[in-house]
mmCIF file of C-alpha atoms and ligand atoms in Angstrom:
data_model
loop_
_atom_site.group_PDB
_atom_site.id
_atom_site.type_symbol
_atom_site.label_atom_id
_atom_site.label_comp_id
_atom_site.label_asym_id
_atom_site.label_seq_id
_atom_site.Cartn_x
_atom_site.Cartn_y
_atom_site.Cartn_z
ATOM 1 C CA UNK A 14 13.953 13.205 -6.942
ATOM 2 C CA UNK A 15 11.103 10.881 -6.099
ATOM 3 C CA UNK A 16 7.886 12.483 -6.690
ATOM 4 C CA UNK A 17 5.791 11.770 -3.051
ATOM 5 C CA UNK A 18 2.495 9.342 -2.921
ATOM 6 C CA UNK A 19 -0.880 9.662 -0.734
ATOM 7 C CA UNK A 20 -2.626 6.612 -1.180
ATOM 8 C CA UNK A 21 -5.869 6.058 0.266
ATOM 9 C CA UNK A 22 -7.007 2.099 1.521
ATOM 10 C CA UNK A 23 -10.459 2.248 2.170
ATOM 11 C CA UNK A 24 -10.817 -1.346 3.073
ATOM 12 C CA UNK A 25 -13.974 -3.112 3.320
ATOM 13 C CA UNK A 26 -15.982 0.535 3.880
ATOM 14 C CA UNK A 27 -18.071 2.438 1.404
ATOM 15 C CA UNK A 28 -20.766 1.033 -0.932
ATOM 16 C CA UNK A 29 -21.169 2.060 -4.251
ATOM 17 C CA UNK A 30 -23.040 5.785 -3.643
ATOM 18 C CA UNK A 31 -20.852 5.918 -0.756
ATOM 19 C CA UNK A 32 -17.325 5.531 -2.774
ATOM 20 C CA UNK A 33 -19.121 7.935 -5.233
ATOM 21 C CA UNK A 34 -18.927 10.221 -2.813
ATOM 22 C CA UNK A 35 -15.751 10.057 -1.692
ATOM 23 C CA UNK A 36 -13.894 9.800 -4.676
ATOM 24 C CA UNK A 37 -15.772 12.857 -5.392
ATOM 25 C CA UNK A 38 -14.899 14.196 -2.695
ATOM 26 C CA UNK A 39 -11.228 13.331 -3.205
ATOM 27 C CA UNK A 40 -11.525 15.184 -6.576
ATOM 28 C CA UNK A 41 -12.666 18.075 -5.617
ATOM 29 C CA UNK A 42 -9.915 18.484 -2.688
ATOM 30 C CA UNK A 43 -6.723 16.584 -4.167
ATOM 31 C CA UNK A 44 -7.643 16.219 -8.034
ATOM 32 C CA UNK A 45 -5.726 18.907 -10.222
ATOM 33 C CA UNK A 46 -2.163 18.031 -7.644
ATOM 34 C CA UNK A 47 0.595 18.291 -9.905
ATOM 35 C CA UNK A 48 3.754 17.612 -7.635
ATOM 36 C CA UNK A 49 2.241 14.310 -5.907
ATOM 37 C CA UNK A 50 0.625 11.006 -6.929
ATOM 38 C CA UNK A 51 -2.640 10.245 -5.383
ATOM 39 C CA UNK A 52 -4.509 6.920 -5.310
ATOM 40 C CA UNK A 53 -7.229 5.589 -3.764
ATOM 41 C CA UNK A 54 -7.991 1.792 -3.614
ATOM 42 C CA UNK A 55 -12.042 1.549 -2.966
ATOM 43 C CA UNK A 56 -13.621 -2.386 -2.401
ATOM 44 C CA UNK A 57 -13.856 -4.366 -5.770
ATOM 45 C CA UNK A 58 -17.186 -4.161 -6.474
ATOM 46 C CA UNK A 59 -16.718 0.715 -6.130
ATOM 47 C CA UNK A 60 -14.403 0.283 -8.504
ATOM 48 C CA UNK A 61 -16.180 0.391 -11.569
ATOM 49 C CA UNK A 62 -17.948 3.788 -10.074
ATOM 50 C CA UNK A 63 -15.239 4.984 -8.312
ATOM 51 C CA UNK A 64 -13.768 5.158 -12.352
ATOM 52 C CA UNK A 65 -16.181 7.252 -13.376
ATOM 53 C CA UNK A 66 -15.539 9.440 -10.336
ATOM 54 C CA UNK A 67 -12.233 9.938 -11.206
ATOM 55 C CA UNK A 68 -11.813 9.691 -15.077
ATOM 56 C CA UNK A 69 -9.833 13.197 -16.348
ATOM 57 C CA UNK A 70 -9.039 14.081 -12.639
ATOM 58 C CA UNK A 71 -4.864 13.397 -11.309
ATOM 59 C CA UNK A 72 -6.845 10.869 -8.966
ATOM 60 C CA UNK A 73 -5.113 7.260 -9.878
ATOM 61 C CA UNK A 74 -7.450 4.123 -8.726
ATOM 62 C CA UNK A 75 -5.767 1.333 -7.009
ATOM 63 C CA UNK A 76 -7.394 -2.170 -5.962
ATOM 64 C CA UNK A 77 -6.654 -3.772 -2.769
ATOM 65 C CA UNK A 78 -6.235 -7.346 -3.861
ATOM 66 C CA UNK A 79 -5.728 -9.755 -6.917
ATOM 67 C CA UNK A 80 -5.206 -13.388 -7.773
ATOM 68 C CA UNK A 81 -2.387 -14.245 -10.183
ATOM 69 C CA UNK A 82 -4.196 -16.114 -12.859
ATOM 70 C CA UNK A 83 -6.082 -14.448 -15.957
ATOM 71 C CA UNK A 84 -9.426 -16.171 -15.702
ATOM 72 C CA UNK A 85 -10.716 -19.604 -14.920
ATOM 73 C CA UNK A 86 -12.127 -21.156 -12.250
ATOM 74 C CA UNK A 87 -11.228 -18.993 -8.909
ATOM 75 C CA UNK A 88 -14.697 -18.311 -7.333
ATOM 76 C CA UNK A 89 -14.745 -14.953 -5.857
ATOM 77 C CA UNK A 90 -11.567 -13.710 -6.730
ATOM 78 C CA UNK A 91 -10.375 -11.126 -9.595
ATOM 79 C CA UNK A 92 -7.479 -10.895 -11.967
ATOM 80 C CA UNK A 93 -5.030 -8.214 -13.193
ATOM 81 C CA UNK A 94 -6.373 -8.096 -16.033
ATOM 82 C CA UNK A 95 -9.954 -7.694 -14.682
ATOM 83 C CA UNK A 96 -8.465 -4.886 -12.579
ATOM 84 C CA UNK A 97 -7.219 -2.753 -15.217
ATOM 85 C CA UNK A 98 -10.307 -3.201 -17.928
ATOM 86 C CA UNK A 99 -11.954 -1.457 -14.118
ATOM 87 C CA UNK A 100 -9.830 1.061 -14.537
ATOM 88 C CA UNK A 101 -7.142 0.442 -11.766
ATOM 89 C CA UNK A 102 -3.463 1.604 -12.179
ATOM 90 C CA UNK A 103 -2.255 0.537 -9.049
ATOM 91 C CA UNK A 104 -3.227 -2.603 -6.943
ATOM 92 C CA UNK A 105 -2.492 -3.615 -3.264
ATOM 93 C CA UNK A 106 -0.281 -6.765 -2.567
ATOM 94 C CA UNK A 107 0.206 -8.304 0.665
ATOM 95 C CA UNK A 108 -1.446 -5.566 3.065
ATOM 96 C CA UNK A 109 -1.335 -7.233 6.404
ATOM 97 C CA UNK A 110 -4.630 -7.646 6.617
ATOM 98 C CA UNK A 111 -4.621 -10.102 4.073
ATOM 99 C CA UNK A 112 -1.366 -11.684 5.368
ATOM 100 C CA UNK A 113 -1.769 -14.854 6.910
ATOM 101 C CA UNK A 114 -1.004 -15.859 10.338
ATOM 102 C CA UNK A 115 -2.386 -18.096 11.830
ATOM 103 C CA UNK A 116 -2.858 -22.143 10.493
ATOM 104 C CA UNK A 117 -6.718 -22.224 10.868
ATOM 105 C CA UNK A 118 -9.658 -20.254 11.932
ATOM 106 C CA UNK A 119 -9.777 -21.362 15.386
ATOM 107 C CA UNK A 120 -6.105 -20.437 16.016
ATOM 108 C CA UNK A 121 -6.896 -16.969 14.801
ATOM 109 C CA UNK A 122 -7.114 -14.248 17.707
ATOM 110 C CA UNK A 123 -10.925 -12.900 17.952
ATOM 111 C CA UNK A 124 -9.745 -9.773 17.565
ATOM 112 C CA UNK A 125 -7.128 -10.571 14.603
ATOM 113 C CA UNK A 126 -10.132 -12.151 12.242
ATOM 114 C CA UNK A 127 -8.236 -10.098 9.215
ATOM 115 C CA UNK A 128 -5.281 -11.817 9.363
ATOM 116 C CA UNK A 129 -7.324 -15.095 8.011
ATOM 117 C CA UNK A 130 -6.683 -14.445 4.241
ATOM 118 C CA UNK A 131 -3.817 -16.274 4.219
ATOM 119 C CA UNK A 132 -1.196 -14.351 1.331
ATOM 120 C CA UNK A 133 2.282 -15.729 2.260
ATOM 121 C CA UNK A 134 5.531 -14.335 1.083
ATOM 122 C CA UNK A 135 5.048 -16.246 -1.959
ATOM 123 C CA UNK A 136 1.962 -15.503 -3.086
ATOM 124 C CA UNK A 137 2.532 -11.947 -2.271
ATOM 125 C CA UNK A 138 5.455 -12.196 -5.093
ATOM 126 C CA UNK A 139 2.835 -14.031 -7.308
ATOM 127 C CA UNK A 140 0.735 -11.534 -7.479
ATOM 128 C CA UNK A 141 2.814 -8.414 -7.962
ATOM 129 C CA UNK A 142 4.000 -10.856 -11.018
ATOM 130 C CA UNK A 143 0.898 -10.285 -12.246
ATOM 131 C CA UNK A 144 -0.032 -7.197 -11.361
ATOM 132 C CA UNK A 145 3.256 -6.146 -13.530
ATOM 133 C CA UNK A 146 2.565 -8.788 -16.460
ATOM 134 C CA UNK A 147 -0.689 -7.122 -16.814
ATOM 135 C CA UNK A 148 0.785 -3.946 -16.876
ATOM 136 C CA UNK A 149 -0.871 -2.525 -13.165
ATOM 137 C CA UNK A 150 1.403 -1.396 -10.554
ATOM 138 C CA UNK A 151 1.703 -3.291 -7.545
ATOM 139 C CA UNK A 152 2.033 -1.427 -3.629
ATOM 140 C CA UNK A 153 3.525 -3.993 -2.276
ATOM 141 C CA UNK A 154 3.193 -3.995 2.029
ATOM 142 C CA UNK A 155 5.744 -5.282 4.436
ATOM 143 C CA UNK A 156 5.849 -4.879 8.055
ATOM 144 C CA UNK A 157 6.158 -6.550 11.282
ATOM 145 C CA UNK A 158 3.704 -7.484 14.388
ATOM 146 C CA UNK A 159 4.255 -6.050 17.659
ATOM 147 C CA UNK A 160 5.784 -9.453 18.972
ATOM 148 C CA UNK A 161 8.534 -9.770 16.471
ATOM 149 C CA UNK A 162 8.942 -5.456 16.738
ATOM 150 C CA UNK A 163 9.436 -6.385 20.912
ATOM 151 C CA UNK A 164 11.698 -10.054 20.304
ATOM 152 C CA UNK A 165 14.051 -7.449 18.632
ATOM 153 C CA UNK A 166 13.212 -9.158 14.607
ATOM 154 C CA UNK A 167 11.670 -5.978 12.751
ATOM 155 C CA UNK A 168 15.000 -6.024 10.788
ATOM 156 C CA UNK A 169 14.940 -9.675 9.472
ATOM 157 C CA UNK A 170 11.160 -10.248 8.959
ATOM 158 C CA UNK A 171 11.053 -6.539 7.103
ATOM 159 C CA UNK A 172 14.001 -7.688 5.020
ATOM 160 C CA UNK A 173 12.281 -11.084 4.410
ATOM 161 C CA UNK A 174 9.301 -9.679 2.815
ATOM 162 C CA UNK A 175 10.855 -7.620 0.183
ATOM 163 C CA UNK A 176 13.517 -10.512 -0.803
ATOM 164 C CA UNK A 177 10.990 -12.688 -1.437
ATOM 165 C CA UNK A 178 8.365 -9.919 -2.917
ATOM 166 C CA UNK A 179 10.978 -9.158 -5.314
ATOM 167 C CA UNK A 180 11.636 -12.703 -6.689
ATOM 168 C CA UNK A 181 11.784 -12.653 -10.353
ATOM 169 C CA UNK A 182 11.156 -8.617 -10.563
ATOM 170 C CA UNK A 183 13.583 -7.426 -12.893
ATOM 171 C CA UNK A 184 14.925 -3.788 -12.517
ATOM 172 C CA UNK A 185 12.967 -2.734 -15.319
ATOM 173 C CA UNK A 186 9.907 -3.616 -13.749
ATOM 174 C CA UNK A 187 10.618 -1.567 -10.698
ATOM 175 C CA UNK A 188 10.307 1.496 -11.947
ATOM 176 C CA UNK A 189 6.199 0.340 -11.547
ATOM 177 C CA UNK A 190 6.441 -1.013 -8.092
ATOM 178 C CA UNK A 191 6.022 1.292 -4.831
ATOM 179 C CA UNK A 192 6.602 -0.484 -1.117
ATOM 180 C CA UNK A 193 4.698 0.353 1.852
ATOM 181 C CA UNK A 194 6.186 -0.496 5.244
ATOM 182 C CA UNK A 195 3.233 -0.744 7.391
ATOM 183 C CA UNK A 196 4.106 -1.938 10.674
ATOM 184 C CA UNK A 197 1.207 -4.078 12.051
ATOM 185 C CA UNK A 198 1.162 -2.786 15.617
ATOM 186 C CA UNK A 199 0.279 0.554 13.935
ATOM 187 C CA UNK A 200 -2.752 0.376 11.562
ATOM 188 C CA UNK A 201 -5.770 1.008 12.522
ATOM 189 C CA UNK A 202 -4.614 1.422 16.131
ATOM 190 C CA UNK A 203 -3.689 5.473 16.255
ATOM 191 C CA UNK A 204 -0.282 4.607 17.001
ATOM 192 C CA UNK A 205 2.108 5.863 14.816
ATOM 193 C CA UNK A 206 5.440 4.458 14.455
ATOM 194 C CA UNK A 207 8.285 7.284 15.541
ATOM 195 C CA UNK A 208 9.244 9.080 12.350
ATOM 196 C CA UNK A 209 13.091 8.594 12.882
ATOM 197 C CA UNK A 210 12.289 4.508 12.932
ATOM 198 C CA UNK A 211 10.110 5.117 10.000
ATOM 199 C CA UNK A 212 12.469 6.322 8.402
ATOM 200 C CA UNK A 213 15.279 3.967 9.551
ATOM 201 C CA UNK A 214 13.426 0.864 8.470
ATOM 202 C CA UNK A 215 12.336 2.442 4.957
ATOM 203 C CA UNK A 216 15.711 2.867 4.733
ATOM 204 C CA UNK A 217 16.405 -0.499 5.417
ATOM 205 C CA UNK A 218 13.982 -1.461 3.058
ATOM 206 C CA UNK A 219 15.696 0.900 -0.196
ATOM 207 C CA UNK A 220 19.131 -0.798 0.969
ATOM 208 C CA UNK A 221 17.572 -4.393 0.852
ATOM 209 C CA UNK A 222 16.660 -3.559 -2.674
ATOM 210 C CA UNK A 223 20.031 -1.850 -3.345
ATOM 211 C CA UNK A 224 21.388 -5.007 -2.139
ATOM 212 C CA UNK A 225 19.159 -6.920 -5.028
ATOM 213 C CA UNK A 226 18.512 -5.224 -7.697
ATOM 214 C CA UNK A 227 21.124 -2.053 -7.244
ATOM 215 C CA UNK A 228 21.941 1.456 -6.028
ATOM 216 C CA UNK A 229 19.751 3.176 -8.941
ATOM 217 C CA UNK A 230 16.583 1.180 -8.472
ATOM 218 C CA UNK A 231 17.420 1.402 -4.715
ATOM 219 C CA UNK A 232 17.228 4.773 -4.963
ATOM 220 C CA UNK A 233 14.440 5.271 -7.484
ATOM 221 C CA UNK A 234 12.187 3.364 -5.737
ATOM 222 C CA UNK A 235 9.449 4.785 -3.764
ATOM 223 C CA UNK A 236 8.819 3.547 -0.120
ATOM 224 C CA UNK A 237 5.589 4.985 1.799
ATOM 225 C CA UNK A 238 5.106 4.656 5.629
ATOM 226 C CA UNK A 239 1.646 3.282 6.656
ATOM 227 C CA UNK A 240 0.298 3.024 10.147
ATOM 228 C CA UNK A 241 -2.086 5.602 11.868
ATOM 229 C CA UNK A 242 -0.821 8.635 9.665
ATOM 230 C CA UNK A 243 -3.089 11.553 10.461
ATOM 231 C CA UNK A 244 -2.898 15.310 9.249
ATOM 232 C CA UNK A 245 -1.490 15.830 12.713
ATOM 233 C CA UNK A 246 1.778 13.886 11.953
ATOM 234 C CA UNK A 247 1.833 13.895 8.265
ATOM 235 C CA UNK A 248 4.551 16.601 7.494
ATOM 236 C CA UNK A 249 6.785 14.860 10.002
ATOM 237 C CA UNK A 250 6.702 11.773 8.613
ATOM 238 C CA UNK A 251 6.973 13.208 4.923
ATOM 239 C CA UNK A 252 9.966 15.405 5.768
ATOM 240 C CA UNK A 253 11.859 11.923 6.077
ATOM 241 C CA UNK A 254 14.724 10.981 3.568
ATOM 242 C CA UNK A 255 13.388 7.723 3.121
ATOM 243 C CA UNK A 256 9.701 8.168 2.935
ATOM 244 C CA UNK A 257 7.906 9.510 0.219
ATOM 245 C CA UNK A 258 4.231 9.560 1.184
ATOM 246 C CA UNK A 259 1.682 7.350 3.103
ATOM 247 C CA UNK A 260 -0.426 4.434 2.968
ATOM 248 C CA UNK A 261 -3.454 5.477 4.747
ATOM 249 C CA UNK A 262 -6.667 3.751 6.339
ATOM 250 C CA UNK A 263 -8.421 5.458 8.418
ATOM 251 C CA UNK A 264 -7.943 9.192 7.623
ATOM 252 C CA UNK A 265 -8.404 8.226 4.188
ATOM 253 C CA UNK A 266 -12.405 7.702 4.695
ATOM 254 C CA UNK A 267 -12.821 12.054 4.846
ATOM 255 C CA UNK A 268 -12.490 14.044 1.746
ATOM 256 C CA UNK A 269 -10.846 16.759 4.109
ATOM 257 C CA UNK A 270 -8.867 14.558 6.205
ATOM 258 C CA UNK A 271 -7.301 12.810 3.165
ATOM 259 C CA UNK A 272 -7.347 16.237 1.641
ATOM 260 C CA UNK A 273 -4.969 17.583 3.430
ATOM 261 C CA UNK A 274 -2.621 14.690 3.433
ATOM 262 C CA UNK A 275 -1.734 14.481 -0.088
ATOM 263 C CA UNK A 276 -1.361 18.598 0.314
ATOM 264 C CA UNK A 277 1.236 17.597 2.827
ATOM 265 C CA UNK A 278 2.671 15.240 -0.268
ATOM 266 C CA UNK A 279 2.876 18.006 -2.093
ATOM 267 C CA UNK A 280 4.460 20.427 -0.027
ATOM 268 C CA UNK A 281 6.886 18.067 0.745
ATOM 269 C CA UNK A 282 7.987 18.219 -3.347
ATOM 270 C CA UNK A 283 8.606 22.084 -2.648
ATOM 271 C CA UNK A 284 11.055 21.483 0.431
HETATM 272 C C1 PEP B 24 -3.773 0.845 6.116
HETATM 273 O O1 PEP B 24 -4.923 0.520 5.895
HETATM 274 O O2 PEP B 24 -2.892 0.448 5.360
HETATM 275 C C2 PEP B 24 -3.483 1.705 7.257
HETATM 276 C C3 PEP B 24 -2.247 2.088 7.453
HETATM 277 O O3 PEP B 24 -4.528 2.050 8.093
HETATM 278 P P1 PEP B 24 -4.559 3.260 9.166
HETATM 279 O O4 PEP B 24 -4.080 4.499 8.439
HETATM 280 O O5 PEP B 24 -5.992 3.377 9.584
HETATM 281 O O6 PEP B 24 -3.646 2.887 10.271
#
């Protein structure tokens, strides 16, 4: 039995007294759960307060970003290591916002700025590396854009991604990692991805690592759906075989909204 996850991405929202407020928020609505895991992943720079927010709650902190190296000179980025002396458990890797794209700046869509970061398959697997050497637990993202979901290639880019994010991961290590197939088309956008090809593709996604690393790992392994999820399509989505909680933007940014999400986590331990 996998135990479900409601993990909160607040992206680039919430300064300091902000996040303070939220993750107190979170606390007070999701922080004693017993039968789910609940993270949320403020900016770097909350994390250090966010911490103190949720220090003795069940609330686990998550970042949304690393770089593989321990320390050196890497202006403006942050290690594992930094991470966890933050406090983080968890850390994001390869959300496709920081996914690159496109070759340059000026190739980039106006409306697709966020897809300038530039993490590739391989650097992706770098960093949940790293995340795992320094003993933080990657969420590592997959998912495909609208134009590969309508040439008919969801299957092979999906199954892409998690080949090459799980380069040199050894079984062991897995039981640390969670996936998250977000397809692009549906974050931020309020369109959620039907919860039967939800579940088909996180299905695809536990037989892809069936296929590498074995039926038990396959099977332990915990892979969240991400796109638009909502309170109002939550327990649908978590009723699925092959999901086992959400990766959430947007309704992640309310106390109650988020609130009752990881309550639909929970209840979906019960049934
Ligand atoms: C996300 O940030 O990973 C996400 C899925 O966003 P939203 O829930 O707003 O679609």
């Amino acid at each position: 039995m996998r135990k479900p996850v409601m993990a909160g991405n607040w992206k680039m929202n919430c300064d300091s007294d902000e996040a303070r407020e939220l993750a107190d928020g979170v606390v007070a609505v999701a922080g004693q759960v017993e039968a789910a895991d609940v993270i949320v992943c403020p900016t770097a720079v909350a994390l250090t307060t966010v911490a103190a927010s949720v220090k003795n709650s069940k609330v686990a902190m998550g970042a949304q970003n690393l770089f593989w190296e321990a320390d050196g000179a890497y202006t403006g980025e942050v290690s594992a290591q930094m991470l966890l002396s933050a406090g983080c458990e968890y850390v994001l890797c390869g959300h496709s916002e920081r996914r690159g794209r496109f070759g340059t700046l000026d190739e980039a869509d106006a409306d697709d700025l966020a897809a300038v970061f530039g993490d590739t398959d391989a650097t992706v697997n770098r960093k949940a590396r790293a995340a795992l050497a320094a003993g933080l637990k990657p969420v590592i993202c997959c998912g495909e854009l609208l134009a590969e979901r309508q040439a008919g290639n969801t299957d092979e880019v999906v199954v892409a991604q998690i080949k090459a994010a799980l380069c040199c991961i050894s079984a062991e290590d897995c039981a640390n990692v969670i996936f998250a197939y977000e397809p692009v088309w549906a974050i931020g956008t309020g369109e959620v991805c039907d919860g039967d090809e939800a579940n088909r593709v996180c299905g695809l996604i536990r037989a892809t690592i069936a296929g590498v690393l074995g039926d038990q790992v396959a099977e332990d392994m915990r892979v969240l759906y991400g796109g638009s999820v909502k309170p109002d399509n939550v327990e649908g989505l978590m009723a699925m075989e092959h999901i086992d909680g959400g990766l959430v933007g947007g309704a992640s940014l309310k106390a109650d909204s988020f609130g009752d999400l990881v309550k639909a986590a929970e209840a979906s331990a019960a049934g």
